[in-house]
Short mmCIF file of C-alpha atoms in Angstrom, two decimals:
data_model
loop_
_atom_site.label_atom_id
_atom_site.label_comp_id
_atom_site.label_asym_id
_atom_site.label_seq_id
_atom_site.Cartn_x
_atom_site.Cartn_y
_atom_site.Cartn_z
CA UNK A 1 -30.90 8.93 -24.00
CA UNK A 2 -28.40 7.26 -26.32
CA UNK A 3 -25.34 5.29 -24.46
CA UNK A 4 -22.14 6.98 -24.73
CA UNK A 5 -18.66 5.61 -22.86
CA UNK A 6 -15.76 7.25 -24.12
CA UNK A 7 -13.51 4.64 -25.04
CA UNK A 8 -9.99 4.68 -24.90
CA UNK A 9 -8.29 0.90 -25.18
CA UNK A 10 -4.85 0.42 -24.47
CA UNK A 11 -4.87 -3.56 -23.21
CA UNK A 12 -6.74 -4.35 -26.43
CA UNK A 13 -4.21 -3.25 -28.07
CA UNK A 14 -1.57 -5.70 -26.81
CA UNK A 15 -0.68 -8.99 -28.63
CA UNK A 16 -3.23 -11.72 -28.84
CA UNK A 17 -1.75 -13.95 -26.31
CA UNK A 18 -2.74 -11.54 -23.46
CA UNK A 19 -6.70 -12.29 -23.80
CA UNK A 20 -9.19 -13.85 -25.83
CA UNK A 21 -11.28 -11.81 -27.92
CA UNK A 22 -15.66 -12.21 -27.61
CA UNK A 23 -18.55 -11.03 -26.99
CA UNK A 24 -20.85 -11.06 -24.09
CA UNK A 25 -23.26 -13.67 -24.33
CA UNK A 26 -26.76 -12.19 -24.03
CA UNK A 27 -29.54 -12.54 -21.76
CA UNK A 28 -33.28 -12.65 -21.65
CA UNK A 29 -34.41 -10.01 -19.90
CA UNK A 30 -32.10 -7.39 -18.72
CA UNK A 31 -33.26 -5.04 -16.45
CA UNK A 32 -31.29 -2.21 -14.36
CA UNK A 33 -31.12 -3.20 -10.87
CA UNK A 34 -28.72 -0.61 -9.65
CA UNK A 35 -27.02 2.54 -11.57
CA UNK A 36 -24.00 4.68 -9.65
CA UNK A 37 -24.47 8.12 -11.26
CA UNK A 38 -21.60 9.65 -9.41
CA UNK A 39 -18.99 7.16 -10.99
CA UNK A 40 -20.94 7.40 -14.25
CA UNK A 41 -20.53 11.31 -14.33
CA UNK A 42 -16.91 10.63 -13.36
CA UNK A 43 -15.72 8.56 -16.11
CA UNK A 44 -17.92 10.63 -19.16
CA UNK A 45 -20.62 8.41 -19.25
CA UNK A 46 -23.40 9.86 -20.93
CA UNK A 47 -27.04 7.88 -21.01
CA UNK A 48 -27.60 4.02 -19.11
CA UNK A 49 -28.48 0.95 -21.19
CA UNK A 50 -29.57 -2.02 -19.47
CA UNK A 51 -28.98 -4.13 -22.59
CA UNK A 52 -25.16 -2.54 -22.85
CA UNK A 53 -24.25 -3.69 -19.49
CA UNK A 54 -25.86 -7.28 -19.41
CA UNK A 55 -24.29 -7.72 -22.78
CA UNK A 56 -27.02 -8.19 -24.97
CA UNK A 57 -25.57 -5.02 -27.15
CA UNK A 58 -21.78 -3.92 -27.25
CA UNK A 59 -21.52 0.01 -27.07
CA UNK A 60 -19.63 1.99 -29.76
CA UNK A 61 -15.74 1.90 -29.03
CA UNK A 62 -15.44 -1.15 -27.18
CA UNK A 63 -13.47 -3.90 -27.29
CA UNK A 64 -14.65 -6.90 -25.56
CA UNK A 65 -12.34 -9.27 -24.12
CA UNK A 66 -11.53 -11.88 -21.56
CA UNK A 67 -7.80 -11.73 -20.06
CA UNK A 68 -5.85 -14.35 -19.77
CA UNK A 69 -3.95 -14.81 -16.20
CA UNK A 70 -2.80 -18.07 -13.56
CA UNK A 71 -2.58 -17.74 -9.95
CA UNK A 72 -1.63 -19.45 -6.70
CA UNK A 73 -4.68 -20.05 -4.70
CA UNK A 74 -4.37 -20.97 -1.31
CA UNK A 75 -0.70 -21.60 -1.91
CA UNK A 76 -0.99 -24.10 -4.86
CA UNK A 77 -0.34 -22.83 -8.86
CA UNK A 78 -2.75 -23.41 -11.20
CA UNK A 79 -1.24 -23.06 -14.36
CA UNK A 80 -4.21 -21.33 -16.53
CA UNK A 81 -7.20 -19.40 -15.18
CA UNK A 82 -8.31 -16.08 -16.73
CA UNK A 83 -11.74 -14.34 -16.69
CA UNK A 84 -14.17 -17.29 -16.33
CA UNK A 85 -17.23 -15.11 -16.35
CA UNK A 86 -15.97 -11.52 -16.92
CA UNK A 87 -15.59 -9.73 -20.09
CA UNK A 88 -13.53 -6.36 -20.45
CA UNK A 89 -15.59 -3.96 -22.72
CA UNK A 90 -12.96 -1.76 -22.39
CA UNK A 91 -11.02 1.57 -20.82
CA UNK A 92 -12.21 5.22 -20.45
CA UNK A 93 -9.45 8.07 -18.98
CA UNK A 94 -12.02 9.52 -15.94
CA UNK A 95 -12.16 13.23 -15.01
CA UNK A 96 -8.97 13.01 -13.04
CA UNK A 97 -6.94 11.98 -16.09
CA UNK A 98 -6.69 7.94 -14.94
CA UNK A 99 -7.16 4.99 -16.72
CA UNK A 100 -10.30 2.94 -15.35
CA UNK A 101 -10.98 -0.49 -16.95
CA UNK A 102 -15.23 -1.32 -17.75
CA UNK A 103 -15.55 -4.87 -16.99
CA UNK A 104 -18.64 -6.46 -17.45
CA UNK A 105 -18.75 -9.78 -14.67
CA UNK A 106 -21.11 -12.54 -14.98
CA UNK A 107 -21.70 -11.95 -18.74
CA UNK A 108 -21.53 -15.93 -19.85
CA UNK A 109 -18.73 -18.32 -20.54
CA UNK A 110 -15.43 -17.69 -21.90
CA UNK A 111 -12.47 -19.79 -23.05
CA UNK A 112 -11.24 -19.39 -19.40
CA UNK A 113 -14.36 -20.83 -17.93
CA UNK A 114 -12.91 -23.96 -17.28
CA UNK A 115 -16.81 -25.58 -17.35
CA UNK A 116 -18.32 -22.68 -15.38
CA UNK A 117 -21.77 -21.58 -16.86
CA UNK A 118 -19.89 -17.88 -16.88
CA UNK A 119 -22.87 -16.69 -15.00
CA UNK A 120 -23.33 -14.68 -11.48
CA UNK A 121 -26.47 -14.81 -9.34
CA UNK A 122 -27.81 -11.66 -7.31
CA UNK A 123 -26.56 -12.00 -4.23
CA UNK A 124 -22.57 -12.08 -4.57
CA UNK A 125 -23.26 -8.84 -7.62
CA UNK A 126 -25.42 -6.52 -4.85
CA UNK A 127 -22.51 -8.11 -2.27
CA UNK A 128 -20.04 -6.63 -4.70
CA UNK A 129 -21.68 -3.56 -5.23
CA UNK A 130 -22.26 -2.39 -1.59
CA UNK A 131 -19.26 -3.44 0.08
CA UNK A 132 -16.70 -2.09 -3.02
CA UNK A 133 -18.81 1.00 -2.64
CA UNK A 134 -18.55 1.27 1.06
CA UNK A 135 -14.47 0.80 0.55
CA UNK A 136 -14.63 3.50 -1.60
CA UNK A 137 -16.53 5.77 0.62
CA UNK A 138 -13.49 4.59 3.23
CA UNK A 139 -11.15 5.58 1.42
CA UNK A 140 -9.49 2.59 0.36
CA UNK A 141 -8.34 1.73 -2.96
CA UNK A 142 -10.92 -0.61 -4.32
CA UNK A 143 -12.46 -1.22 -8.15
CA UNK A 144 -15.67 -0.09 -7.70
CA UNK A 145 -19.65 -0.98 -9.03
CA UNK A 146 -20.77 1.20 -11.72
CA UNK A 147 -24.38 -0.62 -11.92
CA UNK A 148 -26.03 -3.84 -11.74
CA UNK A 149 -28.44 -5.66 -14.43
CA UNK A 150 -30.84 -8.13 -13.94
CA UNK A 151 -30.77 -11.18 -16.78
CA UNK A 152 -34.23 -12.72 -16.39
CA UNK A 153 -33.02 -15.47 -16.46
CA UNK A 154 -32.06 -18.37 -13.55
CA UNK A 155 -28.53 -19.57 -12.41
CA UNK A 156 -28.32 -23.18 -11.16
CA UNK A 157 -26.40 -23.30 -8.00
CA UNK A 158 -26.39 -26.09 -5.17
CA UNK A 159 -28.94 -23.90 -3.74
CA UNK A 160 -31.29 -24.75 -6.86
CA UNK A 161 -32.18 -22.02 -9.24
CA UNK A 162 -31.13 -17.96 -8.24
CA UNK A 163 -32.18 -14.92 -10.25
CA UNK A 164 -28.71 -14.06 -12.96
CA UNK A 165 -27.45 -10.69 -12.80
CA UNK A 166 -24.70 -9.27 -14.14
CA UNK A 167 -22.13 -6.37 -12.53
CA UNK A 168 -19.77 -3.38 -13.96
CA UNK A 169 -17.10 -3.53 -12.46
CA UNK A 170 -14.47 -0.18 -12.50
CA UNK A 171 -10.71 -0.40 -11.71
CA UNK A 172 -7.60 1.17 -12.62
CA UNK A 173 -6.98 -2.18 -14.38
CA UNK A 174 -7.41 -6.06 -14.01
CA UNK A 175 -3.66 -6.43 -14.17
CA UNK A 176 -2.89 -9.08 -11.42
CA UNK A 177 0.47 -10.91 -9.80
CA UNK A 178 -1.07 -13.68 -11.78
CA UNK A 179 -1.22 -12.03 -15.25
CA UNK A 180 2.53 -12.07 -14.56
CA UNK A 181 2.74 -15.53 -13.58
CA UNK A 182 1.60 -17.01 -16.34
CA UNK A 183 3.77 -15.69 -18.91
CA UNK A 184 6.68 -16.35 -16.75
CA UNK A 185 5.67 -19.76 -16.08
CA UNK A 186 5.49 -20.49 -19.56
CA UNK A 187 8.68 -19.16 -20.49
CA UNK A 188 7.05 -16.59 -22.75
CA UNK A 189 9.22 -13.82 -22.04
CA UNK A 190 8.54 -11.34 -24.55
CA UNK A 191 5.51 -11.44 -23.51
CA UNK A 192 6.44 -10.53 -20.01
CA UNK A 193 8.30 -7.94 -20.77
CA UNK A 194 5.32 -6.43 -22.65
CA UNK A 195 3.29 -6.57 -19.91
CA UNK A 196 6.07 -5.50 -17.68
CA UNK A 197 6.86 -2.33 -19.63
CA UNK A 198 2.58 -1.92 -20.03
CA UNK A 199 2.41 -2.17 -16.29
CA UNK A 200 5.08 0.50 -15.65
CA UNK A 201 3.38 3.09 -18.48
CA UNK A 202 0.12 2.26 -17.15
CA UNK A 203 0.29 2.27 -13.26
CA UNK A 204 4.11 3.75 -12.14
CA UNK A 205 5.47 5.68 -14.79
CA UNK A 206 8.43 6.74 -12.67
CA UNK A 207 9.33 2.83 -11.89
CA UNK A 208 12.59 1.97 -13.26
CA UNK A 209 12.41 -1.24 -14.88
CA UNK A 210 11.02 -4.15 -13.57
CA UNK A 211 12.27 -4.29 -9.73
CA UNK A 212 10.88 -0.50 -10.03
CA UNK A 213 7.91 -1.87 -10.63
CA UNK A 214 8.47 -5.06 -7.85
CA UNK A 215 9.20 -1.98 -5.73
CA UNK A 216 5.96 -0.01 -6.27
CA UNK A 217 3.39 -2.46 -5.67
CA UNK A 218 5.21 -3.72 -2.98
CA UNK A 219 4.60 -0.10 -1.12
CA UNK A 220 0.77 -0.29 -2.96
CA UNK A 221 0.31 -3.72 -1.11
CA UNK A 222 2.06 -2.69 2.48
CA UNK A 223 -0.07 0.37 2.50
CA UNK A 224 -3.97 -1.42 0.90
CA UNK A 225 -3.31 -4.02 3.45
CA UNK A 226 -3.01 -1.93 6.30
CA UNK A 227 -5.75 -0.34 5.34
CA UNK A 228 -7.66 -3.10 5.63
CA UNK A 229 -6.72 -4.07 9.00
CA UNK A 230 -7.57 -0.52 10.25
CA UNK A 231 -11.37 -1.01 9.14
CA UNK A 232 -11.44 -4.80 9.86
CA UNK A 233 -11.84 -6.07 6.32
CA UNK A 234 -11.44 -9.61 6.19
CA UNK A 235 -10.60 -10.06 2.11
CA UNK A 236 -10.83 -14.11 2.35
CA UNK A 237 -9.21 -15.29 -1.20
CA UNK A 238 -5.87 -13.30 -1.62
CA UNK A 239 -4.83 -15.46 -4.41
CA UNK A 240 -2.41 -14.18 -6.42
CA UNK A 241 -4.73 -14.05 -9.24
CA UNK A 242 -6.73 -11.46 -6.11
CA UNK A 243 -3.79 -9.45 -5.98
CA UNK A 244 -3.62 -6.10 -8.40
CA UNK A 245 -0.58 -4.19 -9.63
CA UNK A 246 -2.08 -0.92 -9.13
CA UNK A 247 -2.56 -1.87 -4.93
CA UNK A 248 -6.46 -2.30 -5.73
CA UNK A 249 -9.26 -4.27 -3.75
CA UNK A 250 -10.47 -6.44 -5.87
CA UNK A 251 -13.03 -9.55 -5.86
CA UNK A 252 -15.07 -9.62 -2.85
CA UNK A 253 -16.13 -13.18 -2.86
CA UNK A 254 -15.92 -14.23 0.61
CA UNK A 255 -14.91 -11.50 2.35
CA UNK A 256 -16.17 -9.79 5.53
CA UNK A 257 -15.66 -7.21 7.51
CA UNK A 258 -15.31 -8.36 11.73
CA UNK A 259 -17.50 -7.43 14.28
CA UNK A 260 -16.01 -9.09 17.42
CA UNK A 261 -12.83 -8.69 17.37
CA UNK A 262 -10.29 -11.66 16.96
CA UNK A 263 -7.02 -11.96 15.14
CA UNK A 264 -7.72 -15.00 13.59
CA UNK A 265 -11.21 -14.76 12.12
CA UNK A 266 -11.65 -16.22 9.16
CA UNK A 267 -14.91 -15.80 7.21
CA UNK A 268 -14.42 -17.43 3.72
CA UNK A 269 -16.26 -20.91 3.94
CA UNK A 270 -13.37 -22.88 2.27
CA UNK A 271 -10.29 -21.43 4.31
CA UNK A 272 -9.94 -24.58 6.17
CA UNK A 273 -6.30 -23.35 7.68
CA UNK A 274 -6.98 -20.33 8.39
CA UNK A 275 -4.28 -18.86 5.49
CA UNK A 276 -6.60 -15.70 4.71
CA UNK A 277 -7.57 -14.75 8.57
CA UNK A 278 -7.52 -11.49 9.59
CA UNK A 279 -4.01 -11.43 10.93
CA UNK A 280 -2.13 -13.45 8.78
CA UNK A 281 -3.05 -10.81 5.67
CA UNK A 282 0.41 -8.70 6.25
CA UNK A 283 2.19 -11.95 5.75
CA UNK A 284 0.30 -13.31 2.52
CA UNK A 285 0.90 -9.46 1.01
CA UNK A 286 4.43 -10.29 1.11
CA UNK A 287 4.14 -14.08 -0.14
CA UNK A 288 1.92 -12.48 -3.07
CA UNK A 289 4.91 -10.30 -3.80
CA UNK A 290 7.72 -12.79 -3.24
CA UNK A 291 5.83 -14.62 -6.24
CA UNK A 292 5.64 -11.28 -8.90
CA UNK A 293 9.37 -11.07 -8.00
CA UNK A 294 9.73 -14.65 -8.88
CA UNK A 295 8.10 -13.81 -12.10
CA UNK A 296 10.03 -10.77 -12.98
CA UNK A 297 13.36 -12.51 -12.57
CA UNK A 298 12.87 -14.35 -16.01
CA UNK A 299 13.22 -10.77 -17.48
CA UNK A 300 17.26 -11.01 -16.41
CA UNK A 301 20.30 -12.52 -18.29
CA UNK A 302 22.13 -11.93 -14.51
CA UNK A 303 19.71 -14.22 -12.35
CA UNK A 304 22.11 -13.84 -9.20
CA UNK A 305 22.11 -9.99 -9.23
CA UNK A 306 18.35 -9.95 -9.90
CA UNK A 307 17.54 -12.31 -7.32
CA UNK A 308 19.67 -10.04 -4.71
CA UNK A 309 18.18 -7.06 -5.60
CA UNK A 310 14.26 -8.37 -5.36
CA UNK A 311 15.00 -10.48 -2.43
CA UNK A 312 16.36 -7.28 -0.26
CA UNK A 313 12.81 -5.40 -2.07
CA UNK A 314 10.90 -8.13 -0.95
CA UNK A 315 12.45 -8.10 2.49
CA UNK A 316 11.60 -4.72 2.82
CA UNK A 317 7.87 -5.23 2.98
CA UNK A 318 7.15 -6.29 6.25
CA UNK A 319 8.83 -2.81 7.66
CA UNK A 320 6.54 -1.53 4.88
CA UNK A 321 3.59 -3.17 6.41
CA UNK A 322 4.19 -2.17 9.90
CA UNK A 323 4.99 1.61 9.33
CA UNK A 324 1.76 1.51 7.42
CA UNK A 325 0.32 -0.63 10.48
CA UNK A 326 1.15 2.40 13.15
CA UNK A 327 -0.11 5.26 10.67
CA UNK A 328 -3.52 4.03 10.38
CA UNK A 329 -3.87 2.04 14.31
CA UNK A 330 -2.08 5.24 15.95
CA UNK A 331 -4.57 7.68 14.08
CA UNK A 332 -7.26 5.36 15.51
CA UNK A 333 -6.35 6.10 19.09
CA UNK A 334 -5.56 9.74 18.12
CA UNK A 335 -2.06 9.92 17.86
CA UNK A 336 -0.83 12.43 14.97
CA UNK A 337 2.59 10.87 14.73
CA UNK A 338 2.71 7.73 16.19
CA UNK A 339 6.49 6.30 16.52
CA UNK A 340 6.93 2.52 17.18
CA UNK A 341 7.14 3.41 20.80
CA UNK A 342 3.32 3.66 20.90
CA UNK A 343 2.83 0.11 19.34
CA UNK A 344 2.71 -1.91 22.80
CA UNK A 345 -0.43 0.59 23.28
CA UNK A 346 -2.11 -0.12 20.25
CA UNK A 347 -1.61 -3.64 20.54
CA UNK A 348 -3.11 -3.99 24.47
CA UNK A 349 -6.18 -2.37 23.04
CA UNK A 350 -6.74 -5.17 20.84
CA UNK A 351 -5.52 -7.53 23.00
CA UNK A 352 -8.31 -6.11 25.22
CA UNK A 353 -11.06 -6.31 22.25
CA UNK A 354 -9.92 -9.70 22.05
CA UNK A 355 -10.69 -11.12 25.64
CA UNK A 356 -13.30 -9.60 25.94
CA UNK A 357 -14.97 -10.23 22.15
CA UNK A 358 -15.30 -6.63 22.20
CA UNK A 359 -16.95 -5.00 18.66
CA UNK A 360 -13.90 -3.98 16.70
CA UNK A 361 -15.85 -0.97 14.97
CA UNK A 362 -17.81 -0.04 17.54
CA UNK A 363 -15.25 -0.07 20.44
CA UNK A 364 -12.98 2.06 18.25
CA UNK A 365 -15.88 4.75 17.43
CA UNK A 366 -16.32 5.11 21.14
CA UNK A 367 -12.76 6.18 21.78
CA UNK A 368 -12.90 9.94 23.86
CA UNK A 369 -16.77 9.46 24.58
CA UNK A 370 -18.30 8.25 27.75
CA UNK A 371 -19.64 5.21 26.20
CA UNK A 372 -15.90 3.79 25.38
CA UNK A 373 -15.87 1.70 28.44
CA UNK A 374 -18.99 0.34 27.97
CA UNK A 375 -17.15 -1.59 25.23
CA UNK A 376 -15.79 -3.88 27.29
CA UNK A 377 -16.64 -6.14 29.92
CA UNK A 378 -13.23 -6.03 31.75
CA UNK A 379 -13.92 -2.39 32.48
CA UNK A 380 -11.21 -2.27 35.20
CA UNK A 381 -8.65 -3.17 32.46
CA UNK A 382 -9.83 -0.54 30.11
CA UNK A 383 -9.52 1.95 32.68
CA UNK A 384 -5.86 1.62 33.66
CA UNK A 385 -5.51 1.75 29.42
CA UNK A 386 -7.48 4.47 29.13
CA UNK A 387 -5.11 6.37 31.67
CA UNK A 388 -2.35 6.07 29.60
CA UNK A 389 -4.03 6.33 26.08
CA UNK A 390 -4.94 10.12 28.01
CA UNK A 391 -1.24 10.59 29.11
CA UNK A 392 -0.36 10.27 25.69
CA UNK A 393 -3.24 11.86 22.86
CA UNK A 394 -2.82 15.33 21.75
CA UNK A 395 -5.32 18.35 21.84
CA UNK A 396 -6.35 17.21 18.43
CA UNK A 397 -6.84 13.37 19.34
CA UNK A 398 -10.62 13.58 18.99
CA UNK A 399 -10.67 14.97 15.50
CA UNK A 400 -7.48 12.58 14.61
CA UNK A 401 -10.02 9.81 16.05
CA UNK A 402 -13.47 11.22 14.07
CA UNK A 403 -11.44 11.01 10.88
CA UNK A 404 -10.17 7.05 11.05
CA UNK A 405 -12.69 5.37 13.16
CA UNK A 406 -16.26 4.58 10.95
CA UNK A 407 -18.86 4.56 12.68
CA UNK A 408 -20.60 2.38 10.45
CA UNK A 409 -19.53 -0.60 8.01
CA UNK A 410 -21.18 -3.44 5.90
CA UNK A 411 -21.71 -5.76 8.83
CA UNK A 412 -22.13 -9.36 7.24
CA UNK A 413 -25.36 -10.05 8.52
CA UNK A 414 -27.04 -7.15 7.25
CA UNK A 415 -25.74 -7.72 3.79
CA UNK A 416 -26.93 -11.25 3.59
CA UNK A 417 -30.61 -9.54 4.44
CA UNK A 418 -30.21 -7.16 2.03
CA UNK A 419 -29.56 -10.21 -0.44
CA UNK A 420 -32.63 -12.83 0.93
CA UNK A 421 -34.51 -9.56 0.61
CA UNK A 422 -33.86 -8.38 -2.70
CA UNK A 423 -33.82 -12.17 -3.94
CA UNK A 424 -37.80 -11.57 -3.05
CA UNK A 425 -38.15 -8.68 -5.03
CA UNK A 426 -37.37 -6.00 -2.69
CA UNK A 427 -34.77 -3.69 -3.41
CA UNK A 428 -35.06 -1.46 0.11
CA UNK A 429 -33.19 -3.20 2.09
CA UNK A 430 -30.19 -2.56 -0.31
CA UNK A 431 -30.96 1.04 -1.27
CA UNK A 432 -30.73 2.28 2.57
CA UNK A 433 -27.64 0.55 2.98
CA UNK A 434 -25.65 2.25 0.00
CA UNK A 435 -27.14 5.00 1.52
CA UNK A 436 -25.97 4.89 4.68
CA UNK A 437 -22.68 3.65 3.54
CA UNK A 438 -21.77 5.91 1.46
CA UNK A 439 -21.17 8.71 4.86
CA UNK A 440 -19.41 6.03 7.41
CA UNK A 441 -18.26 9.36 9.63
CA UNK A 442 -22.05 9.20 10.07
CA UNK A 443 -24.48 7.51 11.74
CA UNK A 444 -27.82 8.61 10.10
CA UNK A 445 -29.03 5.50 10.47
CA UNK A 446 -28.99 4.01 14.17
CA UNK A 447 -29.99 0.46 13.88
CA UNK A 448 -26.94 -0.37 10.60
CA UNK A 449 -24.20 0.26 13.29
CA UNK A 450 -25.36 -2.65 15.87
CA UNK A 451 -23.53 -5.65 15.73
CA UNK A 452 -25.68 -9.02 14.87
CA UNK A 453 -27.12 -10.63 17.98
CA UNK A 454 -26.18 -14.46 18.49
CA UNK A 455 -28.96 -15.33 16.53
CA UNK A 456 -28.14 -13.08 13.45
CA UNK A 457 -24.19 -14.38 13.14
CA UNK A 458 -22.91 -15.22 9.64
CA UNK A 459 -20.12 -17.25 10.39
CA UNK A 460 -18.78 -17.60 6.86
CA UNK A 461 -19.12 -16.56 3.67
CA UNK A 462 -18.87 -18.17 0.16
CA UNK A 463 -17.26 -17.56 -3.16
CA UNK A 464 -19.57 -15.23 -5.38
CA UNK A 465 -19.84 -18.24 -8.08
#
């Protein structure tokens, strides 16, 4: 069946200095690895080409590119970065009426590439794929794998050579704090405000003007965050070139989701200072955003007023943040409407998990059932909780419960066997756990929700280069 992808290309359309304009670079031998149907069938994608989406042939309608963007990462600018190893084909308008960038990642060397080979290898593209397809299947905004392409050809790495593939990645857009950033930084401010009134049309058409917008993806940050925490997702790089407009997960280089529970695990292998652990992500949301306001304040002739007016939006997050905190940790325990008065509960369950290195997904899945003590090793102290988590849940506080506590998620270790298995040519491994990921209210398959033993930990994780 001929390839069909309904283009529609709005960021293509903007002035030259947003992006540079190419082709993939082609492989040897592509080969579909992986193909999400569903997504396909929601964004009027007729037909699958293996050569289309490793690059070797440019469907009809598209318009290749590779944006141009900066970023802080870990807490130091870099003036210039920009897709390295990604090319935008283009956008499509999905069933629901959105906009949803095709980006094609690992498809060879840009201008941004900054000596990179532009390549990916297997592993961090099937990483991609299952665990932006299990946040999906949470419910969490995430861009999301439409397939996954063999090349045929090796990628050098420290390891030594690694079967290429390439991924398609789907999102609302690649806009990013950084694609701000750079403009701002350079002073270009026409530019800006392009991309400022593009971001508004695109992503918040009610915003009104730019601290609209500063406003908006403030509340899209407070509330992806929080949704993070609730599931234990560990994201591990939130650069600001890792941080969307449209309040998207994106990148999922060395990221993790927890098993033990701890406030300050950290998973990504170069996080030295722990900047990107688990609990300090509320805090870096706001930082992120502190920096797009710094960026949009070039847009004003009144730098005073503006800076008032962000810094009391800004300052607003961290209520943001913790409202979105006690909606998603009080519908955990089973509260309908938690108020702030049921925080100290929340918080001496975790406490709890954390003494006793209790399994954050697991322990919170047992909530209501026999098993929940079982949890814990301090079973005396989860009993005089437990009393008071009953004084206070509702007649609906198992179904409340059911509905925000997964039963299963991509535990790191079982994702790094999927890889070292499909890195030997079989593709199992992987298939059961999109499977099986794809219902997380369900636990079809027994073994996926048991944490690793001692011997199976993955203490860290690396950037998908």
């Amino acid at each position: 069946m001929t390839l069909h992808i309904p283009f529609d290309n709005s960021y293509a359309a903007l002035p030259d200095a947003f992006y540079a304009r190419l082709d993939p670079t082609p492989v040897k031998t592509p080969s579909m690895i992986a193909w999400n149907n569903a997504l396909a069938d929601e964004l009027g994608i007729i037909g699958q080409s293996a050569e289309a989406f490793a690059g070797n042939t440019v469907p009809e309608g598209a318009a290749p590119l590779a944006q141009l963007y900066a970023g802080h990462q870990f807490g130091s600018y870099n003036p210039q970065l920009g897709d390295g190893r990604a090319i935008l084909l283009g956008e499509v308008i999905d069933q629901s009426g959105q906009r949803r960038d095709i980006q094609l990642k690992g498809s060879g060397p840009t201008p941004y590439s900054r000596m990179g080979d532009g390549r990916a290898w297997l592993g961090p593209v099937l990483r991609e794929y299952v665990i932006s397809e299990a946040m999906h299947a949470l419910g969490i905004p995430t861009t999301r794998a439409l397939a996954a392409v063999g090349t045929g050809q090796p990628v050098l790495r420290e390891q030594g050579p690694l079967p290429g593939a390439v991924l398609t990645r789907v999102a609302a857009s690649h806009l990013r704090v950084g694609t701000f950033q750079i403009f701002a930084h350079r002073g270009h401010i026409d530019e800006l405000r392009t991309l400022t009134d593009y971001a508004i049309a695109r992503h918040y058409p009610d915003a009104d003007g730019p601290m609209g917008l500063l406003a908006a993806v403030c509340q899209a940050q407070a509330d992806l965050v929080a949704a993070w925490m609730s599931v234990g997702f560990i994201h591990g790089v939130m650069n600001t070139d890792n941080c969307t407009i449209s309040g998207e997960t994106i990148d999922y280089g060395p990221c993790a989701f927890m098993d033990a529970y701890h406030e300050g695990r950290v998973f990504s292998s170069i996080d030295q200072t722990g900047r990107y652990a688990y609990g300090n992500q509320p805090r870096i949301a706001v930082w992120n955003m502190a920096q797009l306001a710094t960026a949009l304040l070039q847009l004003f002739d009144d730098k005073e007023a503006a800076v008032e007016e962000a810094t009391v939006i800004v300052h607003k997050m961290p209520g943001q943040l913790q409202s979105a905190w006690l909606r998603r940790f009080g519908a955990k325990i089973g509260l309908e409407n938690p108020t702030p008065d049921d925080q100290p509960l929340i918080e001496e369950l975790l406490a709890l998990m954390q003494k006793d290195g209790a399994d954050f997904t697991n322990g919170f899945a047992a909530l209501g059932t026999d098993s929940a003590r079982d949890q814990f090793t301090d079973r005396d102290a989860f009993d005089a909780w437990s009393q008071k988590h009953e004084a206070r849940i509702g007649p609906n506080a198992h179904t409340i419960m059911a509905k925000a506590n997964p039963k299963i998620i991509p535990r790191n270790h079982r994702i790094e066997a999927m890889i070292e298995a499909a890195v030997a040519g079989d593709m199992a491994p992987f298939e059961r756990l999109t499977k099986a990921l794809s219902t997380p209210d369900q636990t079809t398959d027994d073994t996926l929700h048991r944490p690793p033993a001692q011997s199976e930990i993955v203490p860290a994780t690396f950037c998908g280069t």
